[in-house]
Amino acid sequence: MKDLKAIRGASLLREWMAEGEHEHQDFKFTISDARKIARSVSAFANNGGGRLLIGVKDNGVIAGVRNEEDIYVVEQAAERYCVPPQMPAFMAYRVEDNIRVIVAEISPAACRPVYVAEEGGARKAYYRVADENIAAHPLMVRAWELDDSTAPALTQRHYELAALYSGGVAMSERRAALALHISLTEAEDIIVRLAAARLIGFTFDGTRFIPKGIE
């Protein structure tokens, strides 16, 4: 990445910074923890992609990249700690003669989930919600892992549960099980199948992800 040439882009950067941090954008003053950055890569990749603006403080102030090693750490995070490995694209933008901002573009995952290899050997998948990287609900991960093209056909029970979520209703898997008088395990299995078929999704209530109908 030593040959990365900076191009003029102050106006574009200011447009992005005016948006603030959100579902598809994060500011990084500096990069020091590869595994922490891997969580951002995973969260973006699992939710349609995003970009890291390196050299920008959380309050949107452009400080500039202080160390070219930041690029290497992002690459290491994406290739070493993400499973499967991801390949961010980098661009350098020049704000002033001695101030540069590096933008790392994270593409949507070709195949979800993208996990992070955590300390101790555990693997977690993350999902971007507003300006946070949240550990994905196990049912979300199961739905991503399920190949809908080879999944079992939907049954009457699937459609009955899907009807509970019609109109964008959000309901925990436990409440869904009680509503249909089925076991929690069966309700979870049906929710996974419906999510894989994109008939329902998940919403974050500030504490946890809850299954939600597609509006």
Coordinates of N, CA and C in Angstrom, one line a residue, residues 29-208:
F29 N -10.0 7.9 14.1 CA -8.9 8.8 14.2 C -7.6 8.1 13.9
T30 N -7.4 6.9 14.5 CA -6.2 6.1 14.2 C -6.6 4.6 14.4
I31 N -5.8 3.8 13.9 CA -6.1 2.3 13.9 C -5.0 1.7 14.8
S32 N -5.4 0.9 15.8 CA -4.4 0.3 16.6 C -4.8 -1.2 17.0
D33 N -6.0 -1.5 16.9 CA -6.5 -2.9 17.3 C -7.1 -3.6 16.1
A34 N -6.3 -4.5 15.6 CA -6.8 -5.2 14.4 C -8.1 -6.0 14.6
R35 N -8.2 -6.7 15.7 CA -9.4 -7.4 16.0 C -10.6 -6.5 16.1
K36 N -10.5 -5.4 16.8 CA -11.6 -4.4 16.9 C -12.0 -3.9 15.5
I37 N -11.1 -3.7 14.6 CA -11.4 -3.2 13.3 C -12.1 -4.4 12.5
A38 N -11.7 -5.6 12.8 CA -12.3 -6.8 12.1 C -13.8 -6.8 12.4
R39 N -14.2 -6.4 13.6 CA -15.6 -6.3 14.0 C -16.3 -5.3 13.1
S40 N -15.7 -4.2 12.8 CA -16.3 -3.2 11.9 C -16.4 -3.8 10.5
V41 N -15.4 -4.5 10.1 CA -15.4 -5.1 8.7 C -16.5 -6.1 8.7
S42 N -16.6 -7.0 9.7 CA -17.7 -8.0 9.7 C -19.1 -7.3 9.7
A43 N -19.2 -6.3 10.6 CA -20.5 -5.6 10.7 C -21.0 -5.0 9.4
F44 N -20.0 -4.3 8.7 CA -20.3 -3.7 7.4 C -20.6 -4.8 6.4
A45 N -19.8 -5.7 6.3 CA -19.9 -6.8 5.3 C -21.3 -7.5 5.4
N46 N -21.7 -7.7 6.6 CA -23.0 -8.4 6.9 C -24.2 -7.5 6.7
N47 N -24.0 -6.2 6.5 CA -25.1 -5.3 6.3 C -24.9 -4.3 5.2
G48 N -24.6 -4.9 4.0 CA -24.6 -4.1 2.8 C -23.3 -3.3 2.5
G49 N -22.3 -3.4 3.3 CA -21.0 -2.7 3.1 C -21.0 -1.4 3.8
G50 N -19.8 -0.7 3.7 CA -19.6 0.5 4.4 C -18.2 1.0 4.2
R51 N -17.9 2.1 4.8 CA -16.6 2.7 4.7 C -16.0 3.2 6.0
L52 N -14.7 3.1 6.2 CA -14.0 3.6 7.3 C -13.2 4.8 6.8
L53 N -13.4 6.0 7.5 CA -12.7 7.2 7.2 C -11.6 7.3 8.2
I54 N -10.4 7.0 7.8 CA -9.2 6.9 8.8 C -8.5 8.3 8.7
G55 N -8.4 8.8 9.9 CA -7.8 10.1 10.1 C -8.8 11.2 10.4
V56 N -10.0 10.7 10.8 CA -11.1 11.6 11.1 C -11.6 11.3 12.5
K57 N -11.7 12.3 13.4 CA -12.1 12.0 14.8 C -13.6 11.8 14.9
D58 N -14.0 11.2 16.0 CA -15.4 10.9 16.2 C -16.3 12.1 16.0
N59 N -15.8 13.3 16.3 CA -16.6 14.5 16.2 C -16.6 15.1 14.8
G60 N -16.0 14.4 13.8 CA -16.0 14.8 12.5 C -14.8 15.7 12.1
V61 N -13.9 16.0 13.0 CA -12.8 16.8 12.7 C -11.7 16.1 11.9
I62 N -11.2 16.6 10.8 CA -10.2 16.0 10.0 C -8.8 16.2 10.7
A63 N -8.2 15.1 11.2 CA -6.9 15.2 11.8 C -5.8 14.7 10.8
G64 N -6.2 13.9 9.9 CA -5.3 13.3 9.0 C -4.6 12.0 9.5
V65 N -4.2 11.2 8.6 CA -3.6 9.9 8.9 C -2.2 10.2 9.5
R66 N -1.9 9.7 10.7 CA -0.7 9.9 11.3 C 0.4 8.8 11.0
N67 N -0.1 7.6 10.6 CA 0.8 6.5 10.4 C 0.3 5.7 9.3
E68 N 1.2 5.4 8.3 CA 0.8 4.6 7.1 C 0.5 3.2 7.5
E69 N 1.0 2.8 8.7 CA 0.7 1.4 9.2 C -0.8 1.2 9.4
D70 N -1.5 2.2 9.5 CA -3.0 2.1 9.7 C -3.6 1.2 8.6
I71 N -3.1 1.4 7.4 CA -3.6 0.6 6.3 C -3.3 -0.8 6.4
Y72 N -2.1 -1.1 6.9 CA -1.7 -2.5 7.1 C -2.5 -3.2 8.1
V73 N -2.9 -2.4 9.2 CA -3.7 -3.0 10.3 C -5.1 -3.3 9.8
V74 N -5.7 -2.5 9.0 CA -7.0 -2.8 8.4 C -6.9 -4.0 7.5
E75 N -5.9 -4.1 6.7 CA -5.7 -5.3 5.8 C -5.6 -6.5 6.7
Q76 N -4.8 -6.4 7.7 CA -4.6 -7.6 8.6 C -5.9 -8.0 9.3
A77 N -6.7 -7.0 9.7 CA -8.0 -7.2 10.4 C -8.9 -8.0 9.4
A78 N -9.0 -7.5 8.2 CA -9.9 -8.1 7.2 C -9.5 -9.5 6.7
E79 N -8.2 -9.7 6.6 CA -7.7 -10.9 6.0 C -7.3 -12.0 7.1
R80 N -6.9 -11.5 8.2 CA -6.5 -12.5 9.2 C -7.5 -12.8 10.2
Y81 N -8.3 -11.8 10.6 CA -9.3 -12.0 11.7 C -10.8 -12.2 11.2
C82 N -11.0 -11.9 9.9 CA -12.3 -12.1 9.4 C -12.4 -13.5 8.7
V83 N -13.5 -14.2 8.9 CA -13.7 -15.5 8.3 C -15.1 -15.5 7.6
P84 N -15.1 -15.6 6.2 CA -13.9 -15.7 5.3 C -13.2 -14.4 5.2
P85 N -12.0 -14.4 4.8 CA -11.2 -13.1 4.7 C -11.9 -12.1 3.7
Q86 N -11.8 -10.9 4.1 CA -12.4 -9.8 3.3 C -11.3 -9.0 2.6
M87 N -11.6 -8.2 1.6 CA -10.6 -7.4 0.9 C -11.0 -6.0 0.7
P88 N -10.8 -5.1 1.7 CA -11.2 -3.7 1.6 C -10.4 -3.0 0.4
A89 N -11.1 -2.0 -0.2 CA -10.4 -1.2 -1.2 C -10.1 0.1 -0.6
F90 N -8.9 0.6 -0.8 CA -8.4 1.8 -0.2 C -8.2 3.0 -1.2
M91 N -8.6 4.2 -0.7 CA -8.3 5.4 -1.5 C -7.8 6.4 -0.5
A92 N -6.8 7.2 -1.0 CA -6.3 8.3 -0.2 C -6.7 9.6 -0.7
Y93 N -7.2 10.5 0.2 CA -7.7 11.8 -0.2 C -6.9 12.9 0.4
R94 N -6.4 13.9 -0.3 CA -5.6 15.0 0.2 C -6.5 16.1 0.5
V95 N -6.5 16.6 1.8 CA -7.3 17.7 2.2 C -6.4 19.0 2.1
E96 N -5.2 18.9 2.6 CA -4.2 20.0 2.5 C -2.9 19.3 2.2
D97 N -1.8 20.0 2.0 CA -0.5 19.4 1.6 C -0.1 18.3 2.5
N98 N -0.3 18.5 3.8 CA 0.3 17.5 4.7 C -0.8 16.8 5.5
I99 N -2.1 16.9 5.0 CA -3.2 16.2 5.7 C -3.9 15.2 4.7
R100 N -3.8 14.0 5.0 CA -4.5 13.0 4.1 C -5.5 12.1 5.0
V101 N -6.5 11.7 4.3 CA -7.5 10.8 4.9 C -7.5 9.5 4.1
I102 N -7.5 8.4 4.7 CA -7.6 7.1 4.0 C -9.0 6.6 4.2
V103 N -9.6 6.2 3.1 CA -10.9 5.6 3.1 C -10.8 4.1 2.7
A104 N -11.3 3.3 3.6 CA -11.3 1.9 3.4 C -12.8 1.5 3.1
E105 N -13.0 1.0 1.9 CA -14.4 0.6 1.4 C -14.5 -0.9 1.7
I106 N -15.6 -1.2 2.4 CA -15.9 -2.6 2.8 C -17.1 -3.0 1.9
S107 N -16.9 -4.0 1.0 CA -17.9 -4.5 0.2 C -18.9 -5.4 0.9
P108 N -20.2 -5.4 0.4 CA -21.1 -6.4 1.0 C -20.6 -7.8 0.9
A109 N -20.8 -8.6 1.8 CA -20.3 -10.0 1.8 C -21.0 -10.7 0.7
A110 N -20.1 -11.4 -0.1 CA -20.7 -12.3 -1.2 C -21.5 -13.4 -0.6
C111 N -21.0 -13.8 0.6 CA -21.7 -15.0 1.3 C -21.6 -14.7 2.8
R112 N -22.8 -14.4 3.4 CA -22.9 -14.2 4.8 C -23.0 -15.5 5.6
P113 N -22.6 -15.6 6.8 CA -22.0 -14.5 7.6 C -20.5 -14.4 7.5
V114 N -20.1 -13.2 7.8 CA -18.6 -12.9 7.9 C -18.4 -12.9 9.4
Y115 N -17.6 -13.8 9.9 CA -17.3 -14.0 11.3 C -16.0 -13.2 11.6
V116 N -15.8 -13.0 12.9 CA -14.5 -12.5 13.5 C -14.0 -13.6 14.4
A117 N -12.7 -13.9 14.2 CA -12.0 -14.9 15.0 C -11.6 -14.1 16.3
E118 N -12.4 -14.4 17.4 CA -12.1 -13.7 18.6 C -11.1 -14.4 19.4
E119 N -10.6 -13.8 20.5 CA -9.6 -14.4 21.3 C -10.2 -15.7 22.0
G120 N -9.4 -16.7 22.1 CA -9.8 -17.9 22.7 C -10.4 -18.9 21.7
G121 N -10.4 -18.5 20.4 CA -10.9 -19.4 19.4 C -12.4 -19.3 19.0
A122 N -13.1 -18.4 19.7 CA -14.6 -18.3 19.4 C -14.7 -17.4 18.1
R123 N -15.8 -17.6 17.5 CA -16.1 -16.9 16.3 C -17.5 -16.2 16.5
K124 N -17.5 -14.9 16.1 CA -18.8 -14.1 16.2 C -19.0 -13.3 14.9
A125 N -20.2 -13.2 14.5 CA -20.6 -12.4 13.4 C -21.2 -11.1 13.9
Y126 N -20.9 -10.0 13.3 CA -21.4 -8.7 13.7 C -22.3 -8.1 12.6
Y127 N -23.1 -7.1 13.1 CA -24.1 -6.4 12.2 C -24.1 -5.0 12.5
R128 N -24.1 -4.1 11.5 CA -24.0 -2.7 11.8 C -25.4 -2.1 12.0
V129 N -25.6 -1.5 13.2 CA -26.8 -0.8 13.6 C -26.5 0.6 13.9
A130 N -27.0 1.6 13.1 CA -26.7 3.0 13.3 C -25.2 3.1 13.3
D131 N -24.6 3.6 14.4 CA -23.1 3.8 14.5 C -22.4 2.7 15.4
E132 N -23.1 1.6 15.5 CA -22.5 0.5 16.4 C -22.4 -0.8 15.7
N133 N -21.4 -1.6 16.1 CA -21.2 -2.9 15.6 C -21.8 -3.9 16.7
I134 N -22.9 -4.6 16.4 CA -23.6 -5.4 17.3 C -23.4 -6.9 17.0
A135 N -23.1 -7.7 18.0 CA -23.1 -9.1 17.7 C -24.4 -9.6 17.2
A136 N -24.4 -10.3 16.1 CA -25.6 -10.7 15.4 C -26.4 -11.8 16.3
H137 N -27.7 -11.7 16.2 CA -28.5 -12.7 16.9 C -28.2 -14.1 16.3
P138 N -28.1 -15.2 17.1 CA -27.9 -16.5 16.6 C -28.9 -16.9 15.5
L139 N -30.1 -16.5 15.6 CA -31.1 -16.8 14.5 C -30.7 -16.1 13.2
M140 N -30.2 -14.9 13.3 CA -29.8 -14.2 12.1 C -28.7 -15.0 11.4
V141 N -27.7 -15.4 12.3 CA -26.6 -16.2 11.7 C -27.0 -17.5 11.1
R142 N -27.9 -18.2 11.7 CA -28.4 -19.4 11.2 C -29.1 -19.2 9.8
A143 N -29.9 -18.1 9.8 CA -30.6 -17.7 8.5 C -29.6 -17.4 7.4
W144 N -28.5 -16.7 7.7 CA -27.5 -16.4 6.7 C -26.8 -17.7 6.2
E145 N -26.6 -18.6 7.2 CA -25.9 -19.9 6.8 C -26.8 -20.8 6.0
L146 N -28.1 -20.6 6.1 CA -29.0 -21.5 5.4 C -29.1 -21.1 3.9
D147 N -28.8 -21.9 3.0 CA -28.9 -21.7 1.6 C -30.4 -21.9 1.2
D148 N -31.1 -20.8 0.9 CA -32.5 -20.8 0.7 C -32.9 -21.7 -0.6
S149 N -31.9 -21.8 -1.5 CA -32.2 -22.6 -2.7 C -32.2 -24.1 -2.4
T150 N -31.6 -24.5 -1.4 CA -31.6 -25.9 -1.0 C -32.4 -26.2 0.3
A151 N -33.0 -25.2 0.8 CA -33.7 -25.3 2.1 C -35.1 -26.1 1.9
P152 N -35.6 -26.7 2.9 CA -36.9 -27.4 2.8 C -38.0 -26.4 2.4
A153 N -39.0 -26.9 1.7 CA -40.1 -26.1 1.2 C -40.8 -25.6 2.4
L154 N -41.4 -24.4 2.3 CA -42.3 -23.8 3.3 C -43.5 -24.6 3.5
T155 N -43.9 -24.8 4.8 CA -45.1 -25.5 5.1 C -46.2 -24.6 5.6
Q156 N -47.4 -25.1 5.9 CA -48.5 -24.3 6.4 C -48.1 -23.6 7.7
R157 N -47.3 -24.3 8.5 CA -46.9 -23.7 9.8 C -46.0 -22.5 9.6
H158 N -45.2 -22.6 8.5 CA -44.3 -21.4 8.2 C -45.2 -20.2 7.8
Y159 N -46.2 -20.5 7.0 CA -47.1 -19.4 6.6 C -47.9 -18.8 7.8
E160 N -48.3 -19.7 8.7 CA -49.0 -19.2 9.9 C -48.2 -18.3 10.7
L161 N -46.9 -18.7 10.9 CA -46.0 -17.8 11.7 C -45.7 -16.5 10.9
A162 N -45.5 -16.6 9.6 CA -45.3 -15.4 8.8 C -46.4 -14.4 8.9
A163 N -47.6 -15.0 9.0 CA -48.8 -14.1 9.1 C -48.8 -13.3 10.4
L164 N -48.2 -13.8 11.5 CA -48.0 -13.1 12.7 C -47.2 -11.8 12.5
Y165 N -46.2 -11.9 11.6 CA -45.3 -10.8 11.4 C -45.7 -9.9 10.3
S166 N -46.9 -10.1 9.7 CA -47.3 -9.3 8.5 C -47.5 -7.8 9.0
G167 N -47.2 -6.9 8.0 CA -47.3 -5.5 8.3 C -46.2 -4.9 9.1
G168 N -45.0 -5.6 9.2 CA -43.9 -5.1 9.9 C -43.9 -5.3 11.4
V169 N -44.7 -6.3 11.9 CA -44.8 -6.5 13.3 C -43.5 -7.1 13.8
A170 N -43.1 -6.6 15.0 CA -41.9 -7.2 15.6 C -42.3 -8.0 16.8
M171 N -41.8 -9.2 16.9 CA -42.3 -10.1 18.0 C -41.1 -11.1 18.3
S172 N -40.9 -11.3 19.6 CA -39.8 -12.2 20.0 C -40.2 -13.6 19.6
E173 N -39.2 -14.4 19.4 CA -39.4 -15.8 19.1 C -40.2 -16.5 20.2
R174 N -40.1 -16.1 21.4 CA -40.8 -16.7 22.5 C -42.3 -16.4 22.4
R175 N -42.6 -15.1 22.1 CA -44.0 -14.7 22.0 C -44.6 -15.4 20.7
A176 N -43.9 -15.6 19.7 CA -44.4 -16.3 18.5 C -44.7 -17.7 18.8
A177 N -43.8 -18.4 19.6 CA -44.1 -19.8 20.0 C -45.4 -19.9 20.8
L178 N -45.6 -18.9 21.7 CA -46.8 -18.9 22.6 C -48.0 -18.7 21.7
A179 N -47.9 -17.8 20.7 CA -49.1 -17.5 19.9 C -49.5 -18.7 19.1
L180 N -48.6 -19.5 18.6 CA -48.9 -20.6 17.8 C -49.0 -21.9 18.6
H181 N -48.7 -21.8 19.9 CA -48.8 -23.0 20.8 C -47.8 -24.1 20.3
I182 N -46.6 -23.6 20.0 CA -45.5 -24.6 19.6 C -44.4 -24.4 20.5
S183 N -43.4 -25.3 20.4 CA -42.2 -25.1 21.3 C -41.3 -24.0 20.8
L184 N -40.5 -23.5 21.7 CA -39.6 -22.4 21.3 C -38.6 -22.9 20.2
T185 N -38.2 -24.1 20.3 CA -37.2 -24.6 19.3 C -37.9 -24.7 17.9
E186 N -39.1 -25.1 17.9 CA -39.8 -25.1 16.6 C -40.0 -23.7 16.0
A187 N -40.4 -22.8 16.9 CA -40.6 -21.4 16.5 C -39.3 -20.8 15.9
E188 N -38.2 -21.1 16.6 CA -36.9 -20.6 16.2 C -36.5 -21.2 14.8
D189 N -36.8 -22.5 14.6 CA -36.5 -23.1 13.3 C -37.3 -22.5 12.2
I190 N -38.6 -22.2 12.5 CA -39.4 -21.6 11.5 C -38.9 -20.2 11.2
I191 N -38.6 -19.4 12.2 CA -38.1 -18.0 12.0 C -36.8 -18.0 11.1
V192 N -35.9 -19.0 11.4 CA -34.7 -19.1 10.6 C -35.1 -19.3 9.1
R193 N -36.0 -20.2 8.9 CA -36.4 -20.5 7.5 C -37.0 -19.3 6.8
L194 N -37.9 -18.6 7.6 CA -38.6 -17.4 7.0 C -37.6 -16.3 6.7
A195 N -36.6 -16.2 7.6 CA -35.6 -15.1 7.4 C -34.7 -15.5 6.2
A196 N -34.4 -16.8 6.0 CA -33.6 -17.2 4.9 C -34.3 -16.9 3.6
A197 N -35.7 -17.0 3.7 CA -36.5 -16.8 2.5 C -36.8 -15.3 2.3
R198 N -36.3 -14.5 3.2 CA -36.5 -13.0 3.2 C -38.0 -12.6 3.4
L199 N -38.7 -13.4 4.1 CA -40.1 -13.1 4.4 C -40.2 -12.3 5.7
I200 N -39.2 -12.4 6.6 CA -39.1 -11.6 7.8 C -37.6 -11.2 8.0
G201 N -37.4 -10.2 8.8 CA -36.0 -9.8 9.1 C -35.8 -9.6 10.6
F202 N -34.9 -8.8 11.0 CA -34.7 -8.5 12.4 C -34.5 -7.1 12.7
T203 N -35.0 -6.6 13.8 CA -34.8 -5.2 14.2 C -34.1 -5.2 15.6
F204 N -33.3 -4.1 15.8 CA -32.6 -4.0 17.1 C -33.4 -3.0 18.0
D205 N -33.7 -3.5 19.2 CA -34.6 -2.6 20.1 C -33.7 -1.9 21.1
G206 N -32.4 -1.9 20.9 CA -31.5 -1.2 21.8 C -30.9 -2.2 22.8
T207 N -31.4 -3.4 22.9 CA -30.9 -4.4 23.7 C -30.6 -5.7 23.0
R208 N -31.5 -6.1 22.1 CA -31.3 -7.3 21.4 C -32.0 -7.2 20.0

